[in-house]
């Protein structure tokens, strides 16, 4: 055995050389891995071995370039040197894959003459998720082996394919049971049978029949999903190059486009987000050995839209759920909605009809809260009323077994006050799901003053199990997400009274990259949420709209009027009249507001509030705020989230504008966060700020 670098060693099994990579946690292609791979190839080729296997220790094959190296100057050797050594080797080179061969990792495997993998292995080019494209020849080699259609799909979605699919499309040559033994056996067979030393770069057969129209059709197909992102289009251009140019010219095109993306802010924002999502799982002060409670059965109180959606998350991963409603009718209605959601997914091919039955079978309905006695985690999802929630938690305290975690899905209320209704405030925690709860990835986990480490570990852990992106925060009205949203709402409402049409405000935020603006969002949620006909006094535009029977999308009219069949929204002159009449009565002068002002007045109060949330210690880190906004509200990931975006705009410029609006418009939400002033003075940034 020869240790070549800190992470790569060369071993021999008789006549087969084994280059072992061991660079935990994911065998990323750090410079010492590239060096080791190059040295290993050189030594193995000049040794007596007749074939060479590249294989990894640990949980996975190479999962890509080392992203932490992207921010520094390139360190030699280049990956291409090692890839050339593999591809041009005079002996058969076999890549042995387990775990995930991703990005640069798959690009290395594509330079072997043959590839074998275990049945659980996966293969993907996820660079697009980092705002990039595969920059080590992958854009030219993958289409040559899978054909252009599948390469386009894999490169623009970033999603991996299974070993079975890889075998079927020729990406791998064999599925083996025992990785090392199987790879060695394949290597010996290659030698014995004098298999050709196949270089993917020399193949063109799979590209020959690519119809020229394929690319524009593909672009049209992904346009909605990829709106605003640069990288998907760049990936498409690379596959076009693979089809239209020879390998070397295609490679050159790939390199130009890769460098372009690498220089831009989108890829920086998306790489930042990659680490932000992972950082959010790390809770300072939470002992590493904190054992989360085992959630063998989950209870959900409330079978409404939220409760039903929450229950689905658990059933989807095989955890039985007890869902409790006030009466049989409401329960039946709620369960019927859950079933129809599953059936819709099945009709689209997302799950099988057996899955529908299995999942429904895991959900048992009841009208007796006593049935929560067996549950390990109970999530309350009734409407936002503190007295109601307190009385529920008092009952849960009586019913639930010791050790059970009692969670509230409140989106704004004080967890400490809810916890005070129980004799075990340490077991009480907020788990704020976003609507629709079975779809949205965001989960705000809200710790009260007395919430235990176990409750935190359980909520964060189960959040991951059910496929959410949990972020821990502290108690304040609206937590991280909604508290910032409220500030945007204040200015949006003011601007429509000053003369900006709701549709214009919405359009500007849509163009910024958000899925919708505040008025379309209100219509979607329902204008009457929290509205009470008895006490309504026409004191806001929203109240006036509700009073005139406009309740949002659900009854076909809100800030917009909705087409009954297509649900397309159109601005309505009646709404404009209501707004103008109200503004007149309030004595608010009308004026032209520029697009830039609309954008600033929507987004800067959010940045300011985010900074206040940070300085109060409600969020642990600036990047957590970004994770909440990207996953909870569809903030465009390619800008990194509100904190990263403000840093990109320039915190000092943002601060100047906030102060400008504080002096011209006034209001507590414009009083500048001292943290922003401090960071401007120190040259710091919101996105890297940590409490
Ligand atoms: C690329 O390859 C460009 C090339 O085309 C061109 C080159 C010239 N680098 O996710 P986990 C860390 S771009 C550095 O929790 P899992 C991660 O931060 C790359 N670090 O594990 C975490 O650290 P910590 C294309 C990385 O089991 C730890 O490893 N490849 C990298 O849930 C564990 O990660 C990708 O985009 C990396 N590449 O999932 C793949 N990857 O413990 C990115 C991970 O300190 N990686 N770390 O928080 C993944 O998708 C997942 O990590 C993976 C494992 C599926 C592999």
mmCIF file with all atom_site columns, N, CA and C and ligand atoms in Angstrom, residues 24-26 28-30 59-70 79 100 102-105 107 124-127 129-130 132-138 255 258 274-275 278-279 281-282 464, ligand 1:
data_model
loop_
_atom_site.group_PDB
_atom_site.id
_atom_site.type_symbol
_atom_site.label_atom_id
_atom_site.label_alt_id
_atom_site.label_comp_id
_atom_site.label_asym_id
_atom_site.label_entity_id
_atom_site.label_seq_id
_atom_site.pdbx_PDB_ins_code
_atom_site.Cartn_x
_atom_site.Cartn_y
_atom_site.Cartn_z
_atom_site.occupancy
_atom_site.B_iso_or_equiv
_atom_site.pdbx_formal_charge
_atom_site.auth_seq_id
_atom_site.auth_comp_id
_atom_site.auth_asym_id
_atom_site.auth_atom_id
_atom_site.pdbx_PDB_model_num
ATOM   1   N N   . UNK A 1 24  ? -13.342 12.234 3.835   1.00 0.00 ? 24  UNK A N   1
ATOM   2   C CA  . UNK A 1 24  ? -14.657 12.436 4.434   1.00 0.00 ? 24  UNK A CA  1
ATOM   3   C C   . UNK A 1 24  ? -15.036 13.916 4.455   1.00 0.00 ? 24  UNK A C   1
ATOM   4   N N   . UNK A 1 25  ? -16.324 14.288 4.513   1.00 0.00 ? 25  UNK A N   1
ATOM   5   C CA  . UNK A 1 25  ? -17.442 13.336 4.609   1.00 0.00 ? 25  UNK A CA  1
ATOM   6   C C   . UNK A 1 25  ? -17.940 12.813 3.262   1.00 0.00 ? 25  UNK A C   1
ATOM   7   N N   . UNK A 1 26  ? -17.659 13.514 2.145   1.00 0.00 ? 26  UNK A N   1
ATOM   8   C CA  . UNK A 1 26  ? -18.312 13.079 0.898   1.00 0.00 ? 26  UNK A CA  1
ATOM   9   C C   . UNK A 1 26  ? -17.311 12.851 -0.246  1.00 0.00 ? 26  UNK A C   1
ATOM   10  N N   . UNK A 1 28  ? -15.164 14.796 -1.552  1.00 0.00 ? 28  UNK A N   1
ATOM   11  C CA  . UNK A 1 28  ? -15.112 15.903 -2.518  1.00 0.00 ? 28  UNK A CA  1
ATOM   12  C C   . UNK A 1 28  ? -13.702 15.994 -3.107  1.00 0.00 ? 28  UNK A C   1
ATOM   13  N N   . UNK A 1 29  ? -13.620 16.584 -4.304  1.00 0.00 ? 29  UNK A N   1
ATOM   14  C CA  . UNK A 1 29  ? -12.360 16.618 -5.061  1.00 0.00 ? 29  UNK A CA  1
ATOM   15  C C   . UNK A 1 29  ? -11.432 17.744 -4.607  1.00 0.00 ? 29  UNK A C   1
ATOM   16  N N   . UNK A 1 30  ? -11.076 17.734 -3.325  1.00 0.00 ? 30  UNK A N   1
ATOM   17  C CA  . UNK A 1 30  ? -10.129 18.728 -2.813  1.00 0.00 ? 30  UNK A CA  1
ATOM   18  C C   . UNK A 1 30  ? -8.801  18.556 -3.547  1.00 0.00 ? 30  UNK A C   1
ATOM   19  N N   . UNK A 1 59  ? -19.006 6.854  2.921   1.00 0.00 ? 59  UNK A N   1
ATOM   20  C CA  . UNK A 1 59  ? -20.404 6.645  2.561   1.00 0.00 ? 59  UNK A CA  1
ATOM   21  C C   . UNK A 1 59  ? -20.733 6.862  1.098   1.00 0.00 ? 59  UNK A C   1
ATOM   22  N N   . UNK A 1 60  ? -19.758 7.366  0.324   1.00 0.00 ? 60  UNK A N   1
ATOM   23  C CA  . UNK A 1 60  ? -20.121 7.686  -1.059  1.00 0.00 ? 60  UNK A CA  1
ATOM   24  C C   . UNK A 1 60  ? -18.914 7.737  -1.999  1.00 0.00 ? 60  UNK A C   1
ATOM   25  N N   . UNK A 1 61  ? -19.195 7.571  -3.269  1.00 0.00 ? 61  UNK A N   1
ATOM   26  C CA  . UNK A 1 61  ? -18.210 7.884  -4.301  1.00 0.00 ? 61  UNK A CA  1
ATOM   27  C C   . UNK A 1 61  ? -18.028 9.408  -4.267  1.00 0.00 ? 61  UNK A C   1
ATOM   28  N N   . UNK A 1 62  ? -17.142 9.953  -5.075  1.00 0.00 ? 62  UNK A N   1
ATOM   29  C CA  . UNK A 1 62  ? -16.875 11.399 -5.081  1.00 0.00 ? 62  UNK A CA  1
ATOM   30  C C   . UNK A 1 62  ? -18.173 12.172 -5.332  1.00 0.00 ? 62  UNK A C   1
ATOM   31  N N   . UNK A 1 63  ? -18.507 13.107 -4.414  1.00 0.00 ? 63  UNK A N   1
ATOM   32  C CA  . UNK A 1 63  ? -19.781 13.850 -4.553  1.00 0.00 ? 63  UNK A CA  1
ATOM   33  C C   . UNK A 1 63  ? -19.582 15.185 -5.248  1.00 0.00 ? 63  UNK A C   1
ATOM   34  N N   . UNK A 1 64  ? -18.421 15.387 -5.870  1.00 0.00 ? 64  UNK A N   1
ATOM   35  C CA  . UNK A 1 64  ? -18.245 16.610 -6.651  1.00 0.00 ? 64  UNK A CA  1
ATOM   36  C C   . UNK A 1 64  ? -17.000 17.378 -6.265  1.00 0.00 ? 64  UNK A C   1
ATOM   37  N N   . UNK A 1 65  ? -16.852 18.532 -6.909  1.00 0.00 ? 65  UNK A N   1
ATOM   38  C CA  . UNK A 1 65  ? -15.746 19.426 -6.565  1.00 0.00 ? 65  UNK A CA  1
ATOM   39  C C   . UNK A 1 65  ? -15.894 19.831 -5.105  1.00 0.00 ? 65  UNK A C   1
ATOM   40  N N   . UNK A 1 66  ? -14.797 20.259 -4.486  1.00 0.00 ? 66  UNK A N   1
ATOM   41  C CA  . UNK A 1 66  ? -14.861 20.761 -3.117  1.00 0.00 ? 66  UNK A CA  1
ATOM   42  C C   . UNK A 1 66  ? -15.335 22.215 -3.189  1.00 0.00 ? 66  UNK A C   1
ATOM   43  N N   . UNK A 1 67  ? -16.596 22.413 -2.815  1.00 0.00 ? 67  UNK A N   1
ATOM   44  C CA  . UNK A 1 67  ? -17.202 23.737 -3.010  1.00 0.00 ? 67  UNK A CA  1
ATOM   45  C C   . UNK A 1 67  ? -16.488 24.797 -2.167  1.00 0.00 ? 67  UNK A C   1
ATOM   46  N N   . UNK A 1 68  ? -15.893 24.363 -1.066  1.00 0.00 ? 68  UNK A N   1
ATOM   47  C CA  . UNK A 1 68  ? -15.211 25.351 -0.217  1.00 0.00 ? 68  UNK A CA  1
ATOM   48  C C   . UNK A 1 68  ? -13.982 25.937 -0.924  1.00 0.00 ? 68  UNK A C   1
ATOM   49  N N   . UNK A 1 69  ? -13.500 25.250 -1.966  1.00 0.00 ? 69  UNK A N   1
ATOM   50  C CA  . UNK A 1 69  ? -12.327 25.774 -2.690  1.00 0.00 ? 69  UNK A CA  1
ATOM   51  C C   . UNK A 1 69  ? -12.710 26.834 -3.735  1.00 0.00 ? 69  UNK A C   1
ATOM   52  N N   . UNK A 1 70  ? -14.020 26.953 -4.029  1.00 0.00 ? 70  UNK A N   1
ATOM   53  C CA  . UNK A 1 70  ? -14.439 27.857 -5.106  1.00 0.00 ? 70  UNK A CA  1
ATOM   54  C C   . UNK A 1 70  ? -14.106 29.314 -4.808  1.00 0.00 ? 70  UNK A C   1
ATOM   55  N N   . UNK A 1 79  ? -8.291  19.231 -12.248 1.00 0.00 ? 79  UNK A N   1
ATOM   56  C CA  . UNK A 1 79  ? -8.977  17.942 -12.313 1.00 0.00 ? 79  UNK A CA  1
ATOM   57  C C   . UNK A 1 79  ? -8.749  17.309 -13.678 1.00 0.00 ? 79  UNK A C   1
ATOM   58  N N   . UNK A 1 100 ? -23.300 8.322  -3.973  1.00 0.00 ? 100 UNK A N   1
ATOM   59  C CA  . UNK A 1 100 ? -23.687 9.206  -5.072  1.00 0.00 ? 100 UNK A CA  1
ATOM   60  C C   . UNK A 1 100 ? -22.450 9.671  -5.843  1.00 0.00 ? 100 UNK A C   1
ATOM   61  N N   . UNK A 1 102 ? -21.577 12.421 -7.965  1.00 0.00 ? 102 UNK A N   1
ATOM   62  C CA  . UNK A 1 102 ? -22.217 13.689 -8.313  1.00 0.00 ? 102 UNK A CA  1
ATOM   63  C C   . UNK A 1 102 ? -21.220 14.684 -8.885  1.00 0.00 ? 102 UNK A C   1
ATOM   64  N N   . UNK A 1 103 ? -21.699 15.530 -9.776  1.00 0.00 ? 103 UNK A N   1
ATOM   65  C CA  . UNK A 1 103 ? -20.898 16.638 -10.284 1.00 0.00 ? 103 UNK A CA  1
ATOM   66  C C   . UNK A 1 103 ? -19.542 16.157 -10.764 1.00 0.00 ? 103 UNK A C   1
ATOM   67  N N   . UNK A 1 104 ? -18.485 16.821 -10.281 1.00 0.00 ? 104 UNK A N   1
ATOM   68  C CA  . UNK A 1 104 ? -17.125 16.444 -10.653 1.00 0.00 ? 104 UNK A CA  1
ATOM   69  C C   . UNK A 1 104 ? -16.863 14.963 -10.418 1.00 0.00 ? 104 UNK A C   1
ATOM   70  N N   . UNK A 1 105 ? -17.571 14.359 -9.463  1.00 0.00 ? 105 UNK A N   1
ATOM   71  C CA  . UNK A 1 105 ? -17.411 12.932 -9.182  1.00 0.00 ? 105 UNK A CA  1
ATOM   72  C C   . UNK A 1 105 ? -17.890 12.094 -10.352 1.00 0.00 ? 105 UNK A C   1
ATOM   73  N N   . UNK A 1 107 ? -18.149 13.252 -13.295 1.00 0.00 ? 107 UNK A N   1
ATOM   74  C CA  . UNK A 1 107 ? -17.286 13.623 -14.423 1.00 0.00 ? 107 UNK A CA  1
ATOM   75  C C   . UNK A 1 107 ? -15.976 12.838 -14.405 1.00 0.00 ? 107 UNK A C   1
ATOM   76  N N   . UNK A 1 124 ? -25.545 11.834 -10.795 1.00 0.00 ? 124 UNK A N   1
ATOM   77  C CA  . UNK A 1 124 ? -26.163 13.107 -11.144 1.00 0.00 ? 124 UNK A CA  1
ATOM   78  C C   . UNK A 1 124 ? -25.160 14.219 -11.380 1.00 0.00 ? 124 UNK A C   1
ATOM   79  N N   . UNK A 1 125 ? -25.639 15.253 -12.046 1.00 0.00 ? 125 UNK A N   1
ATOM   80  C CA  . UNK A 1 125 ? -24.849 16.474 -12.241 1.00 0.00 ? 125 UNK A CA  1
ATOM   81  C C   . UNK A 1 125 ? -25.644 17.624 -11.604 1.00 0.00 ? 125 UNK A C   1
ATOM   82  N N   . UNK A 1 126 ? -25.442 17.845 -10.292 1.00 0.00 ? 126 UNK A N   1
ATOM   83  C CA  . UNK A 1 126 ? -26.279 18.823 -9.585  1.00 0.00 ? 126 UNK A CA  1
ATOM   84  C C   . UNK A 1 126 ? -25.745 20.247 -9.635  1.00 0.00 ? 126 UNK A C   1
ATOM   85  N N   . UNK A 1 127 ? -24.749 20.522 -10.482 1.00 0.00 ? 127 UNK A N   1
ATOM   86  C CA  . UNK A 1 127 ? -24.137 21.854 -10.502 1.00 0.00 ? 127 UNK A CA  1
ATOM   87  C C   . UNK A 1 127 ? -25.156 22.970 -10.669 1.00 0.00 ? 127 UNK A C   1
ATOM   88  N N   . UNK A 1 129 ? -27.837 23.419 -9.360  1.00 0.00 ? 129 UNK A N   1
ATOM   89  C CA  . UNK A 1 129 ? -28.370 23.867 -8.070  1.00 0.00 ? 129 UNK A CA  1
ATOM   90  C C   . UNK A 1 129 ? -27.415 24.835 -7.381  1.00 0.00 ? 129 UNK A C   1
ATOM   91  N N   . UNK A 1 130 ? -26.168 24.828 -7.830  1.00 0.00 ? 130 UNK A N   1
ATOM   92  C CA  . UNK A 1 130 ? -25.185 25.765 -7.278  1.00 0.00 ? 130 UNK A CA  1
ATOM   93  C C   . UNK A 1 130 ? -25.006 26.942 -8.227  1.00 0.00 ? 130 UNK A C   1
ATOM   94  N N   . UNK A 1 132 ? -24.356 26.688 -11.386 1.00 0.00 ? 132 UNK A N   1
ATOM   95  C CA  . UNK A 1 132 ? -23.225 26.374 -12.269 1.00 0.00 ? 132 UNK A CA  1
ATOM   96  C C   . UNK A 1 132 ? -23.619 25.358 -13.330 1.00 0.00 ? 132 UNK A C   1
ATOM   97  N N   . UNK A 1 133 ? -22.622 24.933 -14.087 1.00 0.00 ? 133 UNK A N   1
ATOM   98  C CA  . UNK A 1 133 ? -22.796 23.806 -14.987 1.00 0.00 ? 133 UNK A CA  1
ATOM   99  C C   . UNK A 1 133 ? -21.613 22.883 -14.740 1.00 0.00 ? 133 UNK A C   1
ATOM   100 N N   . UNK A 1 134 ? -21.735 21.612 -15.133 1.00 0.00 ? 134 UNK A N   1
ATOM   101 C CA  . UNK A 1 134 ? -20.613 20.702 -14.918 1.00 0.00 ? 134 UNK A CA  1
ATOM   102 C C   . UNK A 1 134 ? -19.412 21.211 -15.705 1.00 0.00 ? 134 UNK A C   1
ATOM   103 N N   . UNK A 1 135 ? -18.330 21.514 -15.001 1.00 0.00 ? 135 UNK A N   1
ATOM   104 C CA  . UNK A 1 135 ? -17.216 22.201 -15.662 1.00 0.00 ? 135 UNK A CA  1
ATOM   105 C C   . UNK A 1 135 ? -15.998 21.326 -15.846 1.00 0.00 ? 135 UNK A C   1
ATOM   106 N N   . UNK A 1 136 ? -16.179 20.011 -15.787 1.00 0.00 ? 136 UNK A N   1
ATOM   107 C CA  . UNK A 1 136 ? -15.031 19.123 -15.980 1.00 0.00 ? 136 UNK A CA  1
ATOM   108 C C   . UNK A 1 136 ? -15.348 18.127 -17.088 1.00 0.00 ? 136 UNK A C   1
ATOM   109 N N   . UNK A 1 137 ? -15.926 18.651 -18.166 1.00 0.00 ? 137 UNK A N   1
ATOM   110 C CA  . UNK A 1 137 ? -16.183 17.810 -19.334 1.00 0.00 ? 137 UNK A CA  1
ATOM   111 C C   . UNK A 1 137 ? -17.517 17.084 -19.284 1.00 0.00 ? 137 UNK A C   1
ATOM   112 N N   . UNK A 1 138 ? -18.211 17.193 -18.161 1.00 0.00 ? 138 UNK A N   1
ATOM   113 C CA  . UNK A 1 138 ? -19.463 16.448 -18.000 1.00 0.00 ? 138 UNK A CA  1
ATOM   114 C C   . UNK A 1 138 ? -20.525 16.845 -19.006 1.00 0.00 ? 138 UNK A C   1
ATOM   115 N N   . UNK A 1 255 ? -16.168 25.441 -20.917 1.00 0.00 ? 255 UNK A N   1
ATOM   116 C CA  . UNK A 1 255 ? -15.282 26.177 -20.016 1.00 0.00 ? 255 UNK A CA  1
ATOM   117 C C   . UNK A 1 255 ? -15.617 27.668 -19.983 1.00 0.00 ? 255 UNK A C   1
ATOM   118 N N   . UNK A 1 258 ? -18.846 28.065 -18.091 1.00 0.00 ? 258 UNK A N   1
ATOM   119 C CA  . UNK A 1 258 ? -18.611 27.773 -16.667 1.00 0.00 ? 258 UNK A CA  1
ATOM   120 C C   . UNK A 1 258 ? -17.995 28.985 -15.985 1.00 0.00 ? 258 UNK A C   1
ATOM   121 N N   . UNK A 1 274 ? -26.406 26.697 -0.333  1.00 0.00 ? 274 UNK A N   1
ATOM   122 C CA  . UNK A 1 274 ? -26.078 25.284 -0.067  1.00 0.00 ? 274 UNK A CA  1
ATOM   123 C C   . UNK A 1 274 ? -25.565 25.131 1.366   1.00 0.00 ? 274 UNK A C   1
ATOM   124 N N   . UNK A 1 275 ? -24.643 25.998 1.750   1.00 0.00 ? 275 UNK A N   1
ATOM   125 C CA  . UNK A 1 275 ? -24.084 25.896 3.104   1.00 0.00 ? 275 UNK A CA  1
ATOM   126 C C   . UNK A 1 275 ? -25.065 26.447 4.141   1.00 0.00 ? 275 UNK A C   1
ATOM   127 N N   . UNK A 1 278 ? -27.485 23.837 5.363   1.00 0.00 ? 278 UNK A N   1
ATOM   128 C CA  . UNK A 1 278 ? -26.851 22.878 6.257   1.00 0.00 ? 278 UNK A CA  1
ATOM   129 C C   . UNK A 1 278 ? -26.500 23.511 7.607   1.00 0.00 ? 278 UNK A C   1
ATOM   130 N N   . UNK A 1 279 ? -26.092 24.792 7.566   1.00 0.00 ? 279 UNK A N   1
ATOM   131 C CA  . UNK A 1 279 ? -25.744 25.482 8.824   1.00 0.00 ? 279 UNK A CA  1
ATOM   132 C C   . UNK A 1 279 ? -26.967 25.585 9.727   1.00 0.00 ? 279 UNK A C   1
ATOM   133 N N   . UNK A 1 281 ? -29.076 23.594 10.456  1.00 0.00 ? 281 UNK A N   1
ATOM   134 C CA  . UNK A 1 281 ? -29.331 22.393 11.262  1.00 0.00 ? 281 UNK A CA  1
ATOM   135 C C   . UNK A 1 281 ? -28.444 22.347 12.496  1.00 0.00 ? 281 UNK A C   1
ATOM   136 N N   . UNK A 1 282 ? -27.469 23.240 12.532  1.00 0.00 ? 282 UNK A N   1
ATOM   137 C CA  . UNK A 1 282 ? -26.523 23.205 13.663  1.00 0.00 ? 282 UNK A CA  1
ATOM   138 C C   . UNK A 1 282 ? -26.983 24.188 14.730  1.00 0.00 ? 282 UNK A C   1
ATOM   139 N N   . UNK A 1 464 ? -36.549 17.023 9.474   1.00 0.00 ? 464 UNK A N   1
ATOM   140 C CA  . UNK A 1 464 ? -35.702 16.461 8.401   1.00 0.00 ? 464 UNK A CA  1
ATOM   141 C C   . UNK A 1 464 ? -36.303 15.163 7.885   1.00 0.00 ? 464 UNK A C   1
HETATM 142 C C1  . LIG B 2 .   ? -18.818 20.496 -9.076  1.00 0.00 ? 1   LIG B C1  1
HETATM 143 O O1  . LIG B 2 .   ? -18.606 19.342 -8.943  1.00 0.00 ? 1   LIG B O1  1
HETATM 144 C C2  . LIG B 2 .   ? -18.226 21.332 -10.164 1.00 0.00 ? 1   LIG B C2  1
HETATM 145 C C3  . LIG B 2 .   ? -17.576 20.511 -11.234 1.00 0.00 ? 1   LIG B C3  1
HETATM 146 O O2  . LIG B 2 .   ? -18.475 20.238 -12.273 1.00 0.00 ? 1   LIG B O2  1
HETATM 147 C C4  . LIG B 2 .   ? -16.473 21.292 -11.881 1.00 0.00 ? 1   LIG B C4  1
HETATM 148 C C5  . LIG B 2 .   ? -15.176 21.167 -11.207 1.00 0.00 ? 1   LIG B C5  1
HETATM 149 C C6  . LIG B 2 .   ? -14.004 21.788 -11.984 1.00 0.00 ? 1   LIG B C6  1
HETATM 150 N N1  . LIG B 2 .   ? -17.852 20.280 -1.220  1.00 0.00 ? 1   LIG B N1  1
HETATM 151 O O3  . LIG B 2 .   ? -25.258 17.251 2.551   1.00 0.00 ? 1   LIG B O3  1
HETATM 152 P P1  . LIG B 2 .   ? -24.651 16.636 3.748   1.00 0.00 ? 1   LIG B P1  1
HETATM 153 C C7  . LIG B 2 .   ? -20.279 18.864 3.077   1.00 0.00 ? 1   LIG B C7  1
HETATM 154 S S1  . LIG B 2 .   ? -19.802 21.336 -8.003  1.00 0.00 ? 1   LIG B S1  1
HETATM 155 C C8  . LIG B 2 .   ? -17.596 20.603 0.047   1.00 0.00 ? 1   LIG B C8  1
HETATM 156 O O4  . LIG B 2 .   ? -25.126 17.071 5.080   1.00 0.00 ? 1   LIG B O4  1
HETATM 157 P P2  . LIG B 2 .   ? -25.805 14.096 3.075   1.00 0.00 ? 1   LIG B P2  1
HETATM 158 C C9  . LIG B 2 .   ? -21.531 19.535 3.623   1.00 0.00 ? 1   LIG B C9  1
HETATM 159 O O5  . LIG B 2 .   ? -21.386 20.930 3.656   1.00 0.00 ? 1   LIG B O5  1
HETATM 160 C C10 . LIG B 2 .   ? -20.251 20.147 -6.789  1.00 0.00 ? 1   LIG B C10 1
HETATM 161 N N2  . LIG B 2 .   ? -18.335 20.167 1.100   1.00 0.00 ? 1   LIG B N2  1
HETATM 162 O O6  . LIG B 2 .   ? -24.693 15.048 3.678   1.00 0.00 ? 1   LIG B O6  1
HETATM 163 C C11 . LIG B 2 .   ? -21.620 18.909 4.991   1.00 0.00 ? 1   LIG B C11 1
HETATM 164 O O7  . LIG B 2 .   ? -20.699 19.578 5.818   1.00 0.00 ? 1   LIG B O7  1
HETATM 165 P P3  . LIG B 2 .   ? -21.009 19.792 7.364   1.00 0.00 ? 1   LIG B P3  1
HETATM 166 C C12 . LIG B 2 .   ? -21.296 19.242 -7.280  1.00 0.00 ? 1   LIG B C12 1
HETATM 167 C C13 . LIG B 2 .   ? -19.372 19.386 0.833   1.00 0.00 ? 1   LIG B C13 1
HETATM 168 O O8  . LIG B 2 .   ? -25.389 12.721 3.360   1.00 0.00 ? 1   LIG B O8  1
HETATM 169 C C14 . LIG B 2 .   ? -21.108 17.499 4.777   1.00 0.00 ? 1   LIG B C14 1
HETATM 170 O O9  . LIG B 2 .   ? -20.344 17.536 3.568   1.00 0.00 ? 1   LIG B O9  1
HETATM 171 N N3  . LIG B 2 .   ? -21.732 18.373 -6.204  1.00 0.00 ? 1   LIG B N3  1
HETATM 172 C C15 . LIG B 2 .   ? -19.703 19.017 -0.493  1.00 0.00 ? 1   LIG B C15 1
HETATM 173 O O10 . LIG B 2 .   ? -27.152 14.569 3.467   1.00 0.00 ? 1   LIG B O10 1
HETATM 174 C C16 . LIG B 2 .   ? -22.191 16.473 4.628   1.00 0.00 ? 1   LIG B C16 1
HETATM 175 O O11 . LIG B 2 .   ? -23.094 16.905 3.620   1.00 0.00 ? 1   LIG B O11 1
HETATM 176 C C17 . LIG B 2 .   ? -22.729 18.719 -5.385  1.00 0.00 ? 1   LIG B C17 1
HETATM 177 O O12 . LIG B 2 .   ? -23.348 19.735 -5.537  1.00 0.00 ? 1   LIG B O12 1
HETATM 178 C C18 . LIG B 2 .   ? -18.891 19.504 -1.543  1.00 0.00 ? 1   LIG B C18 1
HETATM 179 N N4  . LIG B 2 .   ? -19.133 19.182 -2.826  1.00 0.00 ? 1   LIG B N4  1
HETATM 180 O O13 . LIG B 2 .   ? -25.726 14.329 1.496   1.00 0.00 ? 1   LIG B O13 1
HETATM 181 C C19 . LIG B 2 .   ? -23.054 17.728 -4.318  1.00 0.00 ? 1   LIG B C19 1
HETATM 182 N N5  . LIG B 2 .   ? -20.802 18.239 -0.454  1.00 0.00 ? 1   LIG B N5  1
HETATM 183 O O14 . LIG B 2 .   ? -21.149 18.423 7.923   1.00 0.00 ? 1   LIG B O14 1
HETATM 184 C C20 . LIG B 2 .   ? -23.276 18.447 -3.029  1.00 0.00 ? 1   LIG B C20 1
HETATM 185 C C21 . LIG B 2 .   ? -21.131 18.099 0.836   1.00 0.00 ? 1   LIG B C21 1
HETATM 186 O O15 . LIG B 2 .   ? -19.834 20.560 7.847   1.00 0.00 ? 1   LIG B O15 1
HETATM 187 N N6  . LIG B 2 .   ? -23.499 17.531 -1.930  1.00 0.00 ? 1   LIG B N6  1
HETATM 188 N N7  . LIG B 2 .   ? -20.276 18.796 1.620   1.00 0.00 ? 1   LIG B N7  1
HETATM 189 O O16 . LIG B 2 .   ? -22.300 20.574 7.378   1.00 0.00 ? 1   LIG B O16 1
HETATM 190 C C22 . LIG B 2 .   ? -24.663 16.903 -1.724  1.00 0.00 ? 1   LIG B C22 1
HETATM 191 O O17 . LIG B 2 .   ? -25.595 16.966 -2.500  1.00 0.00 ? 1   LIG B O17 1
HETATM 192 C C23 . LIG B 2 .   ? -24.791 16.117 -0.457  1.00 0.00 ? 1   LIG B C23 1
HETATM 193 O O18 . LIG B 2 .   ? -23.818 16.577 0.429   1.00 0.00 ? 1   LIG B O18 1
HETATM 194 C C24 . LIG B 2 .   ? -24.617 14.593 -0.614  1.00 0.00 ? 1   LIG B C24 1
HETATM 195 C C25 . LIG B 2 .   ? -24.592 13.945 0.796   1.00 0.00 ? 1   LIG B C25 1
HETATM 196 C C26 . LIG B 2 .   ? -25.800 14.030 -1.411  1.00 0.00 ? 1   LIG B C26 1
HETATM 197 C C27 . LIG B 2 .   ? -23.338 14.235 -1.297  1.00 0.00 ? 1   LIG B C27 1
#
